[in-house]
């Protein structure tokens, strides 16, 4: 039926209500996304601050072994882990997890140099008994809880799939091309590795 002036007046409030509802939904969606983005940035910043807290002091090659620094770093990461659960946007969560793996690797290199030995025992405490009780006359030992938290954090999580896990090794054709066109050093090395493997399998 054709619209009349009366019918237009009847549906006018409905159109206004629909417009207001659409604007409200768009506002809430944008608000949710902005909040998720804020959490992403804050959580990432906390991971970076944790790394900076443990950075070597005074041109030392070792991370700082101040008790408070290790406690602070552990607490910063623990807070970032809690914030991760509040990220609502899938794209933000994906970005955060990639950034977390980056900082996990940086922390691994910092607090677990030269595996499997790592840092010397005297780094954590001057004497073993200081981990049980110590006085103000000795350097404060590191808190075992903070050390445990940080070393557990730097381990590759079993639930995370390695993105390089399914990457195939170089083919013989690729190695031959490297030997001809470069990088020749890598091509030479891999050629020798393949020869050693063939010799071992023929034994």
CSV table of C-alpha atoms in Angstrom, one decimal:
chain,number,residue,atom,x,y,z
A,1,UNK,CA,0.0,0.0,0.0
A,2,UNK,CA,1.3,3.5,-0.8
A,3,UNK,CA,2.7,5.5,2.2
A,4,UNK,CA,0.5,8.2,3.5
A,5,UNK,CA,1.5,11.1,5.7
A,6,UNK,CA,0.0,9.3,8.7
A,7,UNK,CA,2.0,6.1,8.0
A,8,UNK,CA,5.3,8.0,7.7
A,9,UNK,CA,4.5,9.7,11.0
A,10,UNK,CA,3.8,6.3,12.5
A,11,UNK,CA,7.2,4.7,11.5
A,12,UNK,CA,9.2,7.8,12.0
A,13,UNK,CA,9.9,7.1,15.7
A,14,UNK,CA,10.9,3.5,14.8
A,15,UNK,CA,13.4,4.7,12.2
A,16,UNK,CA,14.9,7.1,14.8
A,17,UNK,CA,15.1,4.3,17.4
A,18,UNK,CA,16.8,2.0,14.8
A,19,UNK,CA,19.3,4.8,14.0
A,20,UNK,CA,20.0,5.3,17.7
A,21,UNK,CA,20.4,1.6,18.3
A,22,UNK,CA,22.8,1.2,15.4
A,23,UNK,CA,24.9,4.2,16.6
A,24,UNK,CA,24.9,2.7,20.1
A,25,UNK,CA,26.1,-0.7,18.9
A,26,UNK,CA,28.8,0.9,16.8
A,27,UNK,CA,29.9,2.9,19.8
A,28,UNK,CA,30.0,-0.2,22.0
A,29,UNK,CA,32.0,-2.2,19.4
A,30,UNK,CA,34.5,0.6,19.0
A,31,UNK,CA,34.7,1.0,22.8
A,32,UNK,CA,35.4,-2.7,23.2
A,33,UNK,CA,38.1,-2.6,20.5
A,34,UNK,CA,39.7,0.5,22.0
A,35,UNK,CA,39.8,-1.2,25.4
A,36,UNK,CA,41.3,-4.3,24.0
A,37,UNK,CA,43.9,-2.3,22.2
A,38,UNK,CA,44.8,-0.4,25.4
A,39,UNK,CA,45.2,-3.8,27.2
A,40,UNK,CA,47.4,-5.1,24.4
A,41,UNK,CA,49.7,-2.1,24.6
A,42,UNK,CA,49.9,-2.2,28.4
A,43,UNK,CA,50.6,-5.9,28.6
A,44,UNK,CA,53.4,-5.6,25.9
A,45,UNK,CA,54.9,-2.6,27.8
A,46,UNK,CA,55.0,-4.7,31.0
A,47,UNK,CA,57.0,-7.5,29.2
A,48,UNK,CA,59.5,-4.9,27.9
A,49,UNK,CA,59.8,-3.3,31.3
A,50,UNK,CA,60.4,-6.7,32.9
A,51,UNK,CA,63.3,-7.3,30.5
A,52,UNK,CA,64.7,-3.8,31.1
A,53,UNK,CA,64.5,-4.4,34.9
A,54,UNK,CA,66.9,-7.3,34.6
A,55,UNK,CA,69.3,-5.7,32.1
A,56,UNK,CA,73.0,-5.7,33.1
A,57,UNK,CA,74.2,-2.8,35.1
A,58,UNK,CA,77.7,-1.1,34.8
A,59,UNK,CA,78.9,-2.8,31.5
A,60,UNK,CA,78.4,-6.2,33.0
A,61,UNK,CA,77.7,-9.1,30.7
A,62,UNK,CA,75.4,-10.7,33.3
A,63,UNK,CA,71.9,-9.6,34.2
A,64,UNK,CA,71.5,-7.7,37.4
A,65,UNK,CA,71.3,-10.0,40.5
A,66,UNK,CA,69.4,-7.5,42.7
A,67,UNK,CA,66.7,-9.3,44.6
A,68,UNK,CA,64.2,-6.5,44.1
A,69,UNK,CA,64.8,-6.4,40.3
A,70,UNK,CA,64.0,-10.1,39.9
A,71,UNK,CA,60.9,-9.8,42.1
A,72,UNK,CA,59.8,-6.8,40.1
A,73,UNK,CA,60.4,-8.5,36.7
A,74,UNK,CA,58.4,-11.6,37.8
A,75,UNK,CA,55.5,-9.4,39.0
A,76,UNK,CA,55.5,-7.4,35.8
A,77,UNK,CA,55.2,-10.6,33.7
A,78,UNK,CA,52.6,-12.0,36.0
A,79,UNK,CA,50.5,-8.9,35.5
A,80,UNK,CA,51.0,-9.1,31.8
A,81,UNK,CA,49.8,-12.7,31.8
A,82,UNK,CA,46.6,-11.6,33.7
A,83,UNK,CA,46.0,-8.8,31.3
A,84,UNK,CA,46.3,-11.2,28.3
A,85,UNK,CA,43.0,-12.9,29.5
A,86,UNK,CA,41.2,-9.5,29.2
A,87,UNK,CA,42.2,-9.0,25.5
A,88,UNK,CA,38.9,-9.4,23.6
A,89,UNK,CA,39.9,-8.9,20.0
A,90,UNK,CA,41.3,-12.0,18.3
A,91,UNK,CA,43.7,-9.9,16.2
A,92,UNK,CA,45.0,-8.2,19.3
A,93,UNK,CA,45.5,-11.5,21.1
A,94,UNK,CA,47.4,-12.8,18.1
A,95,UNK,CA,49.7,-9.8,18.1
A,96,UNK,CA,50.2,-10.0,21.9
A,97,UNK,CA,51.2,-13.7,21.8
A,98,UNK,CA,53.8,-13.0,19.0
A,99,UNK,CA,55.2,-10.1,21.1
A,100,UNK,CA,55.3,-12.4,24.2
A,101,UNK,CA,57.3,-15.0,22.3
A,102,UNK,CA,59.7,-12.2,21.3
A,103,UNK,CA,60.3,-11.1,24.9
A,104,UNK,CA,60.4,-14.7,26.1
A,105,UNK,CA,63.3,-15.3,23.8
A,106,UNK,CA,65.1,-12.0,24.8
A,107,UNK,CA,64.7,-13.0,28.5
A,108,UNK,CA,65.9,-16.5,27.8
A,109,UNK,CA,69.1,-15.1,26.3
A,110,UNK,CA,69.5,-12.7,29.2
A,111,UNK,CA,69.0,-15.0,32.2
A,112,UNK,CA,70.1,-18.4,30.7
A,113,UNK,CA,73.3,-17.6,28.8
A,114,UNK,CA,75.6,-20.4,27.7
A,115,UNK,CA,73.3,-23.4,28.2
A,116,UNK,CA,73.3,-25.8,29.9
A,117,UNK,CA,75.4,-24.2,32.6
A,118,UNK,CA,73.7,-20.8,32.7
A,119,UNK,CA,74.7,-18.3,35.4
A,120,UNK,CA,77.0,-19.4,38.2
A,121,UNK,CA,75.5,-20.5,41.5
A,122,UNK,CA,77.1,-17.5,43.2
A,123,UNK,CA,75.0,-15.2,41.0
A,124,UNK,CA,71.8,-16.3,42.8
A,125,UNK,CA,73.3,-16.2,46.4
A,126,UNK,CA,76.8,-15.8,47.8
A,127,UNK,CA,76.3,-19.1,49.7
A,128,UNK,CA,73.6,-21.8,49.7
A,129,UNK,CA,72.6,-21.1,53.3
A,130,UNK,CA,71.7,-17.5,52.4
A,131,UNK,CA,68.8,-18.9,50.4
A,132,UNK,CA,67.4,-20.1,53.8
A,133,UNK,CA,68.3,-17.2,56.1
A,134,UNK,CA,70.6,-14.2,55.6
A,135,UNK,CA,71.5,-11.0,57.4
A,136,UNK,CA,72.0,-7.4,56.2
A,137,UNK,CA,75.8,-8.0,56.1
A,138,UNK,CA,75.6,-10.2,53.0
A,139,UNK,CA,74.2,-9.5,49.5
A,140,UNK,CA,70.5,-10.3,49.4
A,141,UNK,CA,70.0,-13.7,47.7
A,142,UNK,CA,67.4,-13.9,44.9
A,143,UNK,CA,63.9,-14.9,45.8
A,144,UNK,CA,63.4,-18.6,44.8
A,145,UNK,CA,59.9,-17.8,43.8
A,146,UNK,CA,60.9,-15.0,41.4
A,147,UNK,CA,63.6,-17.2,39.9
A,148,UNK,CA,61.2,-20.1,39.5
A,149,UNK,CA,58.6,-17.9,37.9
A,150,UNK,CA,61.1,-16.4,35.4
A,151,UNK,CA,62.7,-19.7,34.4
A,152,UNK,CA,59.3,-21.2,33.9
A,153,UNK,CA,58.3,-18.3,31.7
A,154,UNK,CA,61.3,-18.5,29.4
A,155,UNK,CA,60.6,-22.2,28.7
A,156,UNK,CA,58.9,-22.9,25.3
A,157,UNK,CA,55.3,-23.7,26.3
A,158,UNK,CA,54.2,-27.2,25.4
A,159,UNK,CA,50.8,-25.9,24.2
A,160,UNK,CA,52.3,-23.5,21.7
A,161,UNK,CA,53.1,-25.0,18.3
A,162,UNK,CA,56.5,-24.0,16.9
A,163,UNK,CA,55.8,-22.0,13.6
A,164,UNK,CA,59.0,-23.5,12.2
A,165,UNK,CA,58.0,-27.1,13.1
A,166,UNK,CA,56.8,-28.1,9.7
A,167,UNK,CA,59.4,-26.2,7.7
A,168,UNK,CA,61.3,-28.7,5.4
A,169,UNK,CA,65.1,-28.8,5.4
A,170,UNK,CA,67.0,-27.6,2.3
A,171,UNK,CA,66.8,-29.9,-0.7
A,172,UNK,CA,69.9,-31.2,-2.5
A,173,UNK,CA,69.0,-28.9,-5.4
A,174,UNK,CA,68.9,-25.8,-3.1
A,175,UNK,CA,72.3,-26.8,-1.6
A,176,UNK,CA,73.8,-27.2,-5.1
A,177,UNK,CA,72.4,-23.8,-6.1
A,178,UNK,CA,74.0,-22.2,-2.9
A,179,UNK,CA,77.3,-23.8,-3.7
A,180,UNK,CA,77.2,-22.2,-7.2
A,181,UNK,CA,75.5,-18.8,-6.5
A,182,UNK,CA,75.8,-18.3,-2.8
A,183,UNK,CA,75.8,-18.2,0.1
A,184,UNK,CA,78.7,-20.5,-0.7
A,185,UNK,CA,79.9,-20.9,2.9
A,186,UNK,CA,76.4,-22.3,3.9
A,187,UNK,CA,76.2,-24.4,0.7
A,188,UNK,CA,79.7,-25.9,1.4
A,189,UNK,CA,78.7,-26.7,5.0
A,190,UNK,CA,75.4,-28.3,4.2
A,191,UNK,CA,77.0,-30.3,1.3
A,192,UNK,CA,79.5,-31.8,3.8
A,193,UNK,CA,76.7,-32.4,6.3
A,194,UNK,CA,74.7,-34.4,3.6
A,195,UNK,CA,77.9,-36.4,2.8
A,196,UNK,CA,78.4,-37.3,6.5
A,197,UNK,CA,74.7,-38.4,6.8
A,198,UNK,CA,74.9,-40.5,3.6
A,199,UNK,CA,78.2,-42.1,4.9
A,200,UNK,CA,76.6,-42.9,8.3
A,201,UNK,CA,73.5,-44.4,6.7
A,202,UNK,CA,75.6,-46.7,4.4
A,203,UNK,CA,77.5,-48.2,7.4
